[in-house]
Short mmCIF file of C-alpha atoms in Angstrom, two decimals:
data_model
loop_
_atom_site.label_atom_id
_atom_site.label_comp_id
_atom_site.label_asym_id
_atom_site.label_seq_id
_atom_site.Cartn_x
_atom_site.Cartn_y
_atom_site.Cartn_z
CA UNK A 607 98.25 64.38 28.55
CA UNK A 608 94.80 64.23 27.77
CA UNK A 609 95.11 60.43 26.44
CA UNK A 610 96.64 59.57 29.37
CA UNK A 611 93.99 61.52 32.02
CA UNK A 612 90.95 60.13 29.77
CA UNK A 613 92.65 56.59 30.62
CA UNK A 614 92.96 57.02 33.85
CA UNK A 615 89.67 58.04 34.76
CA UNK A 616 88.41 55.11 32.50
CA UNK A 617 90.46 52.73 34.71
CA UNK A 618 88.63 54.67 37.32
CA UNK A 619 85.40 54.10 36.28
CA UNK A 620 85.67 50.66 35.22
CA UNK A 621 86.06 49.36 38.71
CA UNK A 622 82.80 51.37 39.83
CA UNK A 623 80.73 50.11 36.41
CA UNK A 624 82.20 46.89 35.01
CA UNK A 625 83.82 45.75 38.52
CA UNK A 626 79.96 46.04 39.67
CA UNK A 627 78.89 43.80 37.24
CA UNK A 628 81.21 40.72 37.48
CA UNK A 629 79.61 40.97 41.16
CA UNK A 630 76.45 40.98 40.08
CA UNK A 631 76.94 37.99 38.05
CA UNK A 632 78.94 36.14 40.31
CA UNK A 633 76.81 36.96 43.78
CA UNK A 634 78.44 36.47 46.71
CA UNK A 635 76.99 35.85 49.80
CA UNK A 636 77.60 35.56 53.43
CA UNK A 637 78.74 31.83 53.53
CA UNK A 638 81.88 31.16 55.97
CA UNK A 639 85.10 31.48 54.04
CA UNK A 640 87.89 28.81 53.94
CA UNK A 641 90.00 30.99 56.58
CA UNK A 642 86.73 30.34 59.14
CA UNK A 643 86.53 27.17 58.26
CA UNK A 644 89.65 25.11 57.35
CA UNK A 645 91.63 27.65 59.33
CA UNK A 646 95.51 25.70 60.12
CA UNK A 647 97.61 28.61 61.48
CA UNK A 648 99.74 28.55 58.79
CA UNK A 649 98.08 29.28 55.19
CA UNK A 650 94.13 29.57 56.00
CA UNK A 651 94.02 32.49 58.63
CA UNK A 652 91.51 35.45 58.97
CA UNK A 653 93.64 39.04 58.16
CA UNK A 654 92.49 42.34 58.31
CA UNK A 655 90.59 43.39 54.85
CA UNK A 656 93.28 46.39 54.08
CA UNK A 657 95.99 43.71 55.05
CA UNK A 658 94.42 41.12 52.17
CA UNK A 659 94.16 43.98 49.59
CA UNK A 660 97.52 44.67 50.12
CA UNK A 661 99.45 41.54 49.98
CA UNK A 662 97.25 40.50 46.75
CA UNK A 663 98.44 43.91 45.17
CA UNK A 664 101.96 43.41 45.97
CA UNK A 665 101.46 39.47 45.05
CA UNK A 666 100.37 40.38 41.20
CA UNK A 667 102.30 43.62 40.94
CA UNK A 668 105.84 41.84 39.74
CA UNK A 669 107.84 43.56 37.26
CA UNK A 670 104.88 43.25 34.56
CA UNK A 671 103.14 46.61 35.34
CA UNK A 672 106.45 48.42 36.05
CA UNK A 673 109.31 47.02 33.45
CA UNK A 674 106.38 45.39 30.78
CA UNK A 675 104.79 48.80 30.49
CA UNK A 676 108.15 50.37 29.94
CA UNK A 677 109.02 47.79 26.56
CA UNK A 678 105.37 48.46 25.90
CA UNK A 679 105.77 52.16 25.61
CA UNK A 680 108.38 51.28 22.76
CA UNK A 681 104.63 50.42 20.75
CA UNK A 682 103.73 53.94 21.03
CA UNK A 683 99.77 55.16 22.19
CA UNK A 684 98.76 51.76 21.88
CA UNK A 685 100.52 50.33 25.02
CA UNK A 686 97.81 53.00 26.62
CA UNK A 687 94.71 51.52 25.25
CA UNK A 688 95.61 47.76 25.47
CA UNK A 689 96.25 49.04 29.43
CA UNK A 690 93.15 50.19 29.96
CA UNK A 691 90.73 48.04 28.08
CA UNK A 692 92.78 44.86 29.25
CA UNK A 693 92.90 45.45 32.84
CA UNK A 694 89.26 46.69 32.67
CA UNK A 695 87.54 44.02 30.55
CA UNK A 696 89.85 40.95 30.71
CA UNK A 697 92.87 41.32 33.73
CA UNK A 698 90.47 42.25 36.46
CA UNK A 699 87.33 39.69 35.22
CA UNK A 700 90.12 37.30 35.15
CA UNK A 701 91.01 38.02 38.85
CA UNK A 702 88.11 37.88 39.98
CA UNK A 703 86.31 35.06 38.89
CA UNK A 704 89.31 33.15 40.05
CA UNK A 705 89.56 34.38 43.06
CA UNK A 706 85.89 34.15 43.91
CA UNK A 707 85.62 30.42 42.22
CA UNK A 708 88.69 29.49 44.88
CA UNK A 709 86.95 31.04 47.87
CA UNK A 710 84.22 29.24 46.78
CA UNK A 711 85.92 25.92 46.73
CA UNK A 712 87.62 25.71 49.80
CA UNK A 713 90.92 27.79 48.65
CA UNK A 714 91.27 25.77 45.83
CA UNK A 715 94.89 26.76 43.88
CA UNK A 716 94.60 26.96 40.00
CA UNK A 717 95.40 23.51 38.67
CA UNK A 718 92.86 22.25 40.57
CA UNK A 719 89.75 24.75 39.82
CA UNK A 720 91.00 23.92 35.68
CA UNK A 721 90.18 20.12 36.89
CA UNK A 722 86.97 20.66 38.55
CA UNK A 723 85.48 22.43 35.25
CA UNK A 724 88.22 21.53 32.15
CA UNK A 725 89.08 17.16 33.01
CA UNK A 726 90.93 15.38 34.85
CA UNK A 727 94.05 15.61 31.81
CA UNK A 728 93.64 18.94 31.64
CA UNK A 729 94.27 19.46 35.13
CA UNK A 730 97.40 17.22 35.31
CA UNK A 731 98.68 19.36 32.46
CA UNK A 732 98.23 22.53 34.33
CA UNK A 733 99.53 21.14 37.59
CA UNK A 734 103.29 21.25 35.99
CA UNK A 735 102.35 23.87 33.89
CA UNK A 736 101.78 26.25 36.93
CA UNK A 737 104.11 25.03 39.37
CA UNK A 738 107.30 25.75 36.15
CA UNK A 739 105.58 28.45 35.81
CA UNK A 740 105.93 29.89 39.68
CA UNK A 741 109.68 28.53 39.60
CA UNK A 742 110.53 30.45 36.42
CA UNK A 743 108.48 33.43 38.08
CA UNK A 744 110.56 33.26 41.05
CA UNK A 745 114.09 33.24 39.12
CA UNK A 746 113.33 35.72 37.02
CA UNK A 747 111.73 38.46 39.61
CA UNK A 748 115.61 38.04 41.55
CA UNK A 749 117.75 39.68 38.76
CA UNK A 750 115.68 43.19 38.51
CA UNK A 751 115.23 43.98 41.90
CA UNK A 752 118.98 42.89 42.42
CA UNK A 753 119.99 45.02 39.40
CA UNK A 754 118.41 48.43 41.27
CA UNK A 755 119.52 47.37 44.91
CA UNK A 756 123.16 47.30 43.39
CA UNK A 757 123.03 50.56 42.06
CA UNK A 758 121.70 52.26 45.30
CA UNK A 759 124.28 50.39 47.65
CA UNK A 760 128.29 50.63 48.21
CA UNK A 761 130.16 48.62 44.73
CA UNK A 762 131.20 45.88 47.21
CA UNK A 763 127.59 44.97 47.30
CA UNK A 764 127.32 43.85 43.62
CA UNK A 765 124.38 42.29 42.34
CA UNK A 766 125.58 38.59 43.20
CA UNK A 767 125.13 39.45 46.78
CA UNK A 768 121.67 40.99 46.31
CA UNK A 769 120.42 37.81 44.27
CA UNK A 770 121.70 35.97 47.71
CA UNK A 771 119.86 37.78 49.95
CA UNK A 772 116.50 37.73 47.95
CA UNK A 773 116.82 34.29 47.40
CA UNK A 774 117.14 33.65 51.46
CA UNK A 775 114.34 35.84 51.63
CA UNK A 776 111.93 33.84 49.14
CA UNK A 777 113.50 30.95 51.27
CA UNK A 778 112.11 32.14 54.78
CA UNK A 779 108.66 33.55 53.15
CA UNK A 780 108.33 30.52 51.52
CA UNK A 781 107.60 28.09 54.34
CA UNK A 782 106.99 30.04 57.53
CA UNK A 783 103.35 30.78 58.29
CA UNK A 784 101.89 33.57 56.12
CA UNK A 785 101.46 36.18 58.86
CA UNK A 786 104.83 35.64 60.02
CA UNK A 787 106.95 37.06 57.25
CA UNK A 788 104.48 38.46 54.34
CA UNK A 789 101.54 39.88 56.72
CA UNK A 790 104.54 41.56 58.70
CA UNK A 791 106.62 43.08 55.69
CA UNK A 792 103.87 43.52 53.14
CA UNK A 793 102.33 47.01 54.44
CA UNK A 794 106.01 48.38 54.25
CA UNK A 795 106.43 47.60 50.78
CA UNK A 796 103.10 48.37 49.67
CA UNK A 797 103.66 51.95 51.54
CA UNK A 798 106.72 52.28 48.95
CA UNK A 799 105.32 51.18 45.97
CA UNK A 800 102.29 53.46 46.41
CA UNK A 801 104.78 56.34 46.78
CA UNK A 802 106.64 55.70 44.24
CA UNK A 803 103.15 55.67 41.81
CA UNK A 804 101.75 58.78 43.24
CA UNK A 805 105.00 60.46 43.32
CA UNK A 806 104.91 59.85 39.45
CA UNK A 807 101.54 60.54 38.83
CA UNK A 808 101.64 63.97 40.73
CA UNK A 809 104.99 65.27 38.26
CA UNK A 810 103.47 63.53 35.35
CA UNK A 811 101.08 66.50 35.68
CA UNK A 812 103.20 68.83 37.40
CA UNK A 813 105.94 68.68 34.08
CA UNK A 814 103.40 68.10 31.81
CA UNK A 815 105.22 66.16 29.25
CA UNK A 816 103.72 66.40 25.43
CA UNK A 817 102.42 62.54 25.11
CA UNK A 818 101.24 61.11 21.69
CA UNK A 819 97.54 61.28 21.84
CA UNK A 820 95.09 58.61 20.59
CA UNK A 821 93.56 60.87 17.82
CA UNK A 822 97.13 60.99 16.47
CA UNK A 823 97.14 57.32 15.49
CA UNK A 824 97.96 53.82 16.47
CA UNK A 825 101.10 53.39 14.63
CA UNK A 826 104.17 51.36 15.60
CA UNK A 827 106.83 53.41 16.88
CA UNK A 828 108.98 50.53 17.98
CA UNK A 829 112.87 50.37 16.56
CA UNK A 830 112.74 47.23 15.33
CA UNK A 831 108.95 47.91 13.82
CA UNK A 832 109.28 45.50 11.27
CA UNK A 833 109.83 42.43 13.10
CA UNK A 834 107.97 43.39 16.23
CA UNK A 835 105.16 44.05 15.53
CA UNK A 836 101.50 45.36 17.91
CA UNK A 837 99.89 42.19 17.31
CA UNK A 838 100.91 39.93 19.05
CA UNK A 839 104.35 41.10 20.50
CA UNK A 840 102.93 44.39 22.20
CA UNK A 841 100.06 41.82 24.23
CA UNK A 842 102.68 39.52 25.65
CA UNK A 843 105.30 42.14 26.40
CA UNK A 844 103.11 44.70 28.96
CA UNK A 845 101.73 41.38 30.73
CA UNK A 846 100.78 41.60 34.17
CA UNK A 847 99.91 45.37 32.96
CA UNK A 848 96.82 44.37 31.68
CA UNK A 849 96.25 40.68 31.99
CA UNK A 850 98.40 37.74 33.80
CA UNK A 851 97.77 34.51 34.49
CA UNK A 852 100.41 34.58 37.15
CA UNK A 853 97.47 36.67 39.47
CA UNK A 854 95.10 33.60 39.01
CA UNK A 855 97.70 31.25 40.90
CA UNK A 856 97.94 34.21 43.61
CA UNK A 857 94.50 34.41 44.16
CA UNK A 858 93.89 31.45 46.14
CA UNK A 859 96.38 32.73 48.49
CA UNK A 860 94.01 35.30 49.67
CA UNK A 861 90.55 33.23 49.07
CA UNK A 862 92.74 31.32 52.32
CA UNK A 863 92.65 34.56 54.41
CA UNK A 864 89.85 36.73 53.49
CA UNK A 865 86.56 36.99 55.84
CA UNK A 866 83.75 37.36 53.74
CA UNK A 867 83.00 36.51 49.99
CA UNK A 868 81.71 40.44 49.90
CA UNK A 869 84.80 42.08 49.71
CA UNK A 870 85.78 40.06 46.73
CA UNK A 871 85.20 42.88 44.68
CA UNK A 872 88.09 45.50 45.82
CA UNK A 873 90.44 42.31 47.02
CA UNK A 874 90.50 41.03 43.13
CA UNK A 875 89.14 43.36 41.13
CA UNK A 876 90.30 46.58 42.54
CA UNK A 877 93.82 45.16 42.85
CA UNK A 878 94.07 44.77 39.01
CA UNK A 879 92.64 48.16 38.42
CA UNK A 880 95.28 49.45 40.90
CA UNK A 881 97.58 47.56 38.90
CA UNK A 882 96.93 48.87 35.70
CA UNK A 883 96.74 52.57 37.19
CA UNK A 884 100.62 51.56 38.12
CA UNK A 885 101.10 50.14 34.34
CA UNK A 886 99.28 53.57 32.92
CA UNK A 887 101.60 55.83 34.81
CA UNK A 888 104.98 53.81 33.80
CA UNK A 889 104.01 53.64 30.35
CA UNK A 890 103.68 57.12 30.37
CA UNK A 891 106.46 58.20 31.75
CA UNK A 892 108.47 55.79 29.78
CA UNK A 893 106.88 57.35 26.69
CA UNK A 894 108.44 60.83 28.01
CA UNK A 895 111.75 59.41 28.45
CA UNK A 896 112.18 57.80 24.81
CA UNK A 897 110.92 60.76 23.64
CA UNK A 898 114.06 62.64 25.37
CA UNK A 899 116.47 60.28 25.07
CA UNK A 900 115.52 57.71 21.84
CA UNK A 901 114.87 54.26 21.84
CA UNK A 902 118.60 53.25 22.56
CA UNK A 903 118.51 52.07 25.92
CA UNK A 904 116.46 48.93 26.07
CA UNK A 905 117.11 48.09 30.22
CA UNK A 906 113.92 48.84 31.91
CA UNK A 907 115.54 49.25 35.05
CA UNK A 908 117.74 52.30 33.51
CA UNK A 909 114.70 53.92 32.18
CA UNK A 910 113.50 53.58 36.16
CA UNK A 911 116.55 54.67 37.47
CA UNK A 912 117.12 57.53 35.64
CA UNK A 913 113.20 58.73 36.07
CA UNK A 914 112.90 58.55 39.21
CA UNK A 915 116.23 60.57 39.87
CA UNK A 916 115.05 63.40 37.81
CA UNK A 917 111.96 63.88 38.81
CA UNK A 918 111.79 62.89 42.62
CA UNK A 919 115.16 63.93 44.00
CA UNK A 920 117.89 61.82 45.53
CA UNK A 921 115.87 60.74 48.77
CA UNK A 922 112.12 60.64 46.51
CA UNK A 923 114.05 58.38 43.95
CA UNK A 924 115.62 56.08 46.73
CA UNK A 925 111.93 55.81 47.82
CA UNK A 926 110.41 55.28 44.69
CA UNK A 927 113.29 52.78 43.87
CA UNK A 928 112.26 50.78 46.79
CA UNK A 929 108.34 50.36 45.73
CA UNK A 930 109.99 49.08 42.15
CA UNK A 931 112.24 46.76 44.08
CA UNK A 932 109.19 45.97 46.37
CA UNK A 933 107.02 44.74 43.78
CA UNK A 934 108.89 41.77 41.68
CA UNK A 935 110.11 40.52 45.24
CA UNK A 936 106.57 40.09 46.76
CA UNK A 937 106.29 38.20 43.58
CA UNK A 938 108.75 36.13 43.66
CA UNK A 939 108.43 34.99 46.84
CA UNK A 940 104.44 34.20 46.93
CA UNK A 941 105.20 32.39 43.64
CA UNK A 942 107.65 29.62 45.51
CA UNK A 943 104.42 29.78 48.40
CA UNK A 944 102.06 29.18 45.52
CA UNK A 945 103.95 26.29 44.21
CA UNK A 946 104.64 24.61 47.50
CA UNK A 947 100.84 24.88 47.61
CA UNK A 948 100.27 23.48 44.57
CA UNK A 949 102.03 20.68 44.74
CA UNK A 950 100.72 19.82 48.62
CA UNK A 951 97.17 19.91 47.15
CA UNK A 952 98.82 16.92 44.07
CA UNK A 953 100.13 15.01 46.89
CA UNK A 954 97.60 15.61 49.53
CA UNK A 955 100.70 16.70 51.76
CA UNK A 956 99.44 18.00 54.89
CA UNK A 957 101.45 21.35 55.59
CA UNK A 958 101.26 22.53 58.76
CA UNK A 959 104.25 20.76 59.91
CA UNK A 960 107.56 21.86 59.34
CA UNK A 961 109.12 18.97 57.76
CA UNK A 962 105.98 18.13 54.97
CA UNK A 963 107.21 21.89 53.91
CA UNK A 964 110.66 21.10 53.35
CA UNK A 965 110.33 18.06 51.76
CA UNK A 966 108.93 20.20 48.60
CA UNK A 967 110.73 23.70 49.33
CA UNK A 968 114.13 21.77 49.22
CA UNK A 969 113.74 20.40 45.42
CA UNK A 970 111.80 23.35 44.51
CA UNK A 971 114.88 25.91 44.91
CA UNK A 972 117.65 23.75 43.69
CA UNK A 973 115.50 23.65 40.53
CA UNK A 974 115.43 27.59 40.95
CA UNK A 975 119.08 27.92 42.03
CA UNK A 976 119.97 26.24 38.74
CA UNK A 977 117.82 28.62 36.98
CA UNK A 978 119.23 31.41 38.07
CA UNK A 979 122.89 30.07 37.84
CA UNK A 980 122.38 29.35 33.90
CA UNK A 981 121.05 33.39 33.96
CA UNK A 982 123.93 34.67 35.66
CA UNK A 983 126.88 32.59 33.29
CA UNK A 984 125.01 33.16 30.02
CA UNK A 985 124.76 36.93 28.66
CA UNK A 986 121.26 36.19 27.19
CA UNK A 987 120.42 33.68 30.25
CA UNK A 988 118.12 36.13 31.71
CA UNK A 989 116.52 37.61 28.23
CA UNK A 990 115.50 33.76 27.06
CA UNK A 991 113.93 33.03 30.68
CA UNK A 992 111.91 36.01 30.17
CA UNK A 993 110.71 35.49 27.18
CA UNK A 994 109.58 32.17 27.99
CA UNK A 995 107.72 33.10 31.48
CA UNK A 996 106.26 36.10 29.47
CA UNK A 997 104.75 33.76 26.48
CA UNK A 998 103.76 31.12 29.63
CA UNK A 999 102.49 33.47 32.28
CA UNK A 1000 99.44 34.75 29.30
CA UNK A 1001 98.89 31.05 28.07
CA UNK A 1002 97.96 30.48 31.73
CA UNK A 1003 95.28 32.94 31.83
CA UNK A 1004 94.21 31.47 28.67
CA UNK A 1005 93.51 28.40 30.48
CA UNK A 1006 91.79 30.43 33.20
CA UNK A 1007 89.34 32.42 30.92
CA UNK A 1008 88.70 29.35 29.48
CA UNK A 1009 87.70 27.40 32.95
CA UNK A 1010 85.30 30.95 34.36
CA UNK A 1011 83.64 30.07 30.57
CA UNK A 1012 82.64 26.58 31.32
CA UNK A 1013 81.66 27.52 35.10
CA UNK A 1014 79.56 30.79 34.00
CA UNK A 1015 78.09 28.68 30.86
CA UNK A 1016 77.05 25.65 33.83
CA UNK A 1017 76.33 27.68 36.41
CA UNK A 1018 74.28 31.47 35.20
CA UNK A 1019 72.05 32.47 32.83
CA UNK A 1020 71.85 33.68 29.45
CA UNK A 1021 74.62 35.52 27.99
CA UNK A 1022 76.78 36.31 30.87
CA UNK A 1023 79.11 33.75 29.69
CA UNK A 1024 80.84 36.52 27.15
CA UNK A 1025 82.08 38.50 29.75
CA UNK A 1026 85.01 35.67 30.06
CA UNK A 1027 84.54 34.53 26.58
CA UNK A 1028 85.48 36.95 24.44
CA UNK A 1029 88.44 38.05 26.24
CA UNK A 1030 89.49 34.08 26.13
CA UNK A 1031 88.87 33.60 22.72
CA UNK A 1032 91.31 37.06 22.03
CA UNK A 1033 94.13 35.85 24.23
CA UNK A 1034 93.68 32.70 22.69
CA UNK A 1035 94.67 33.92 19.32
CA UNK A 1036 97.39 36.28 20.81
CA UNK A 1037 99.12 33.37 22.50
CA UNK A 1038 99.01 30.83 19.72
CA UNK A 1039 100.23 33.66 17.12
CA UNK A 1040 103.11 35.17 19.18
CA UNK A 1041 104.17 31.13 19.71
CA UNK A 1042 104.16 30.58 15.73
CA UNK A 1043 106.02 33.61 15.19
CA UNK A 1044 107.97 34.36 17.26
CA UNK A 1045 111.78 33.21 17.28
CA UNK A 1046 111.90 31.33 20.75
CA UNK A 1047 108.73 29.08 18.87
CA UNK A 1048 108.22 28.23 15.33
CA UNK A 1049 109.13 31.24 14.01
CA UNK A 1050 107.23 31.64 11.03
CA UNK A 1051 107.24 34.55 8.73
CA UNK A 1052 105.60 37.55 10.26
CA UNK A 1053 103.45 37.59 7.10
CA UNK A 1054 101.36 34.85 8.73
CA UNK A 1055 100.14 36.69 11.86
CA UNK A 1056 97.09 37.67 9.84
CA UNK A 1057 96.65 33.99 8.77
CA UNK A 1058 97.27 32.09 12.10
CA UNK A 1059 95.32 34.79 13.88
CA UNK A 1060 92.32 34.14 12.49
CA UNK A 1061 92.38 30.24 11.94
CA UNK A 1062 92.94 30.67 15.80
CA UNK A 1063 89.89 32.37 16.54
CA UNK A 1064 87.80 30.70 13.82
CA UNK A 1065 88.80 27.05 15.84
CA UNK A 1066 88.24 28.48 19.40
CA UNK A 1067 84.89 29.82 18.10
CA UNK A 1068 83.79 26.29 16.92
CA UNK A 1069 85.44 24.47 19.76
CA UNK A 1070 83.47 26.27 21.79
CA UNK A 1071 80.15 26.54 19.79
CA UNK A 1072 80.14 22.56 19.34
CA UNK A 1073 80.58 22.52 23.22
CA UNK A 1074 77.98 24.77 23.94
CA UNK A 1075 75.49 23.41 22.06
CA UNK A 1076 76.19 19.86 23.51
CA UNK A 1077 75.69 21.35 27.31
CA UNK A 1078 71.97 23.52 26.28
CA UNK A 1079 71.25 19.75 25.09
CA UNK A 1080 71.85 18.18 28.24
CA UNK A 1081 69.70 20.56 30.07
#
């Protein structure tokens, strides 16, 4: 326990220290926000500051923090450190800058900030990138949440009809006005999900389970060690526990509804932090349970149910069921909002009407319907989406790093660049070595990690070198 209480506190800290910083260096001021000024009733309206921190929390908190810490915790103590120096150093710069460069441009979604500092190609690249990327988010956040629902609720009410109901859900939230549906709903879920994380976090230290500490070594404590193994499975697996490029296409969401560029700081940082405090405590507690039970069961979602039974109670565990279940939904359904967005802003669709809405909601879910059909018929439907949206969702944030680099390089002095840098150049090589090995992408010999790994960070550092030097010339 004292690995995991050092972590904490360093999560702690690193809002109050590092958080501080990317403020510094960004330096907001009191211009009028895109909800004061392009307010339409429907996506840019002023909301309460508590309200905006907790519908961004609930937007980025999906299954990553929750069922990705829990495969994680199969890696053993490391899961813990990539947690806390992740969302400290590279998950919550990542949110922010994003954030703050959209509130700065008008609400701007994520395809188009990549244009404005990455090209023109590189933004029509992302702008399918992102919006396959929301539709596999939203397919894949239906199953869990239906999975738990089912096994709280009468048999007759299998998961088929909990898939249904979500999916009407993501429907309504989708293209009614955001303070109809999510500013409504949003505090009730966030309520649950909080309880659920300090529920855990108070009987982590009332049972006082023996966790592996760091002093005890890094090793790989996986079952299938051999051909899984830290680097770079372990990075892509925990996710939105530490890093996620899903959060970036969230983000502008809020820049549409947030007052002032000066709470920036606990709307996009603080929600990561939060984030990875949720990650922390799951990856602990999943630690405890293999550590009881073995490595056999692989579900996530039994590793939650069973928890949350033993240690909260039946009506603590119903609770603390329903802030899991909370968290992929509020997802799932801000994803579909995000890519309705996204593809307005490509087809300068106006969208305070009714019918502009539906003309891209209706395509967009009979894409997702046939999604989810083909993971419903096909045992390993679900496992292949995943792995997919897992492998997509960092490459994103790749992209992201990569666009705060150019804007921090144009746009502030001397070195401050390498706060986004180095964390770009490190997902960089994660991303392009878990594609080359892994199964669903080449699938090279594991033997090469060590070799594409570094060929992958020797090119981004001369990419980027040659680049630099070509914009201090031009000054």
């Amino acid at each position: 326990m004292i690995t995991f209480t050092l972590c904490l506190v360093a999560l702690i800290a690193g809002y109050f220290i590092y958080g501080k910083l990317a403020e510094r260096i960004f330096a907001p001021d009191n211009r009028l926000t895109p909800a004061v000024t392009d307010a339409d009733g429907v996506d840019y309206i002023v909301l309460p500051n508590w309200k905006v921190f907790m519908i961004q929390f609930l937007n980025i908190a999906g299954v990553g923090p929750i069922f990705g810490a829990i495969m994680g915790a199969m890696f053993g103590s490391a899961s813990f450190l990539w947690i806390v120096l992740g969302s400290i150093f590279a998950g919550a710069v990542h949110d922010y800058f994003s954030g703050m460069l959209s509130l700065r441009n008008h609400g701007e979604s994520l395809p188009e900030l990549v244009g404005r500092y990455l090209g023109k190609s590189t933004k029509q690249v992302m702008r399918v990138f992102t919006v396959v990327l929301m539709i596999l988010v939203g397919a894949v956040f239906v199953a869990s949440p239906a999975t738990l629902l089912a096994k709280l609720t009468p048999e007759y009410l299998d998961i088929t009809f909990w898939i249904v109901v979500i999916f009407i859900y993501y429907i309504l939230a989708t293209f009614l006005p955001i303070d109809k549906i999510i500013g409504k709903v949003y505090p009730i879920f966030a309520l649950a999900l909080i309880f659920m994380a300090l529920g855990l976090l108070v009987m982590l230290y009332v049972n006082h389970p023996t966790l592996p500490e760091l002093w005890e070594g890094l090793s790989n404590t996986h079952p299938k060690a051999e051909s899984t193994p830290i680097f770079p499975m372990m990075f892509i697996t925990i996710a939105c526990g530490a890093i996620s490029g899903f959060h970036a296409t969230q983000s502008p969401l809020m820049a549409r509804c947030m007052k002032s560029e000066r709470i920036g700081r606990p709307i996009f940082y603080g929600a990561m932090i939060t984030e990875g405090i949720v990650a922390l405590i799951w990856a602990a507690v999943a630690t405890y349970f293999f550590h009881q039970n073995g490595m056999g069961v692989s579900d996530a979602s039994v590793v939650v149910f069973e928890i949350s039974k033993e240690w909260l109670g039946s009506i603590g565990s119903v609770l603390a069921i329903l802030g899991v279940v909370a968290a992929p939904i509020t997802s799932g359904d801000t994803a579909f909002r995000s890519a309705r967005l996204i593809v307005a802003d490509f087809m300068n669709l106006e969208q305070k009407s009714l019918k502009s809405r539906l003309y891209i909601c209706i395509p967009m879910f009979c894409v997702a319907g046939a999604i989810l059909l083909y993971s419903l018929r096909d045992a390993d439907g679900f496992q292949v989406i995943w792995r997919y949206f897992a492998w997509a969702n960092q490459t994103l944030a790749v992209f992201t790093l990569w666009t705060i680099t150019v804007w921090l390089v144009r746009e502030r002095k001397g070195l401050s660049f390498m706060m986004t840098l180095v964390p770009a150049l490190f997902m960089t090589m994660v991303c392009l070595t878990y594609i080359t090995v892994a199964p669903e992408g080449i699938g090279m010999n594991k033997g090469y990690i060590g070799w594409v790994s570094s060929l992958s960070l020797l090119i981004g550092v001369i990419c980027f070198c040659r680049w630099y030097m070509k914009q201090k010339a031009q000054r």
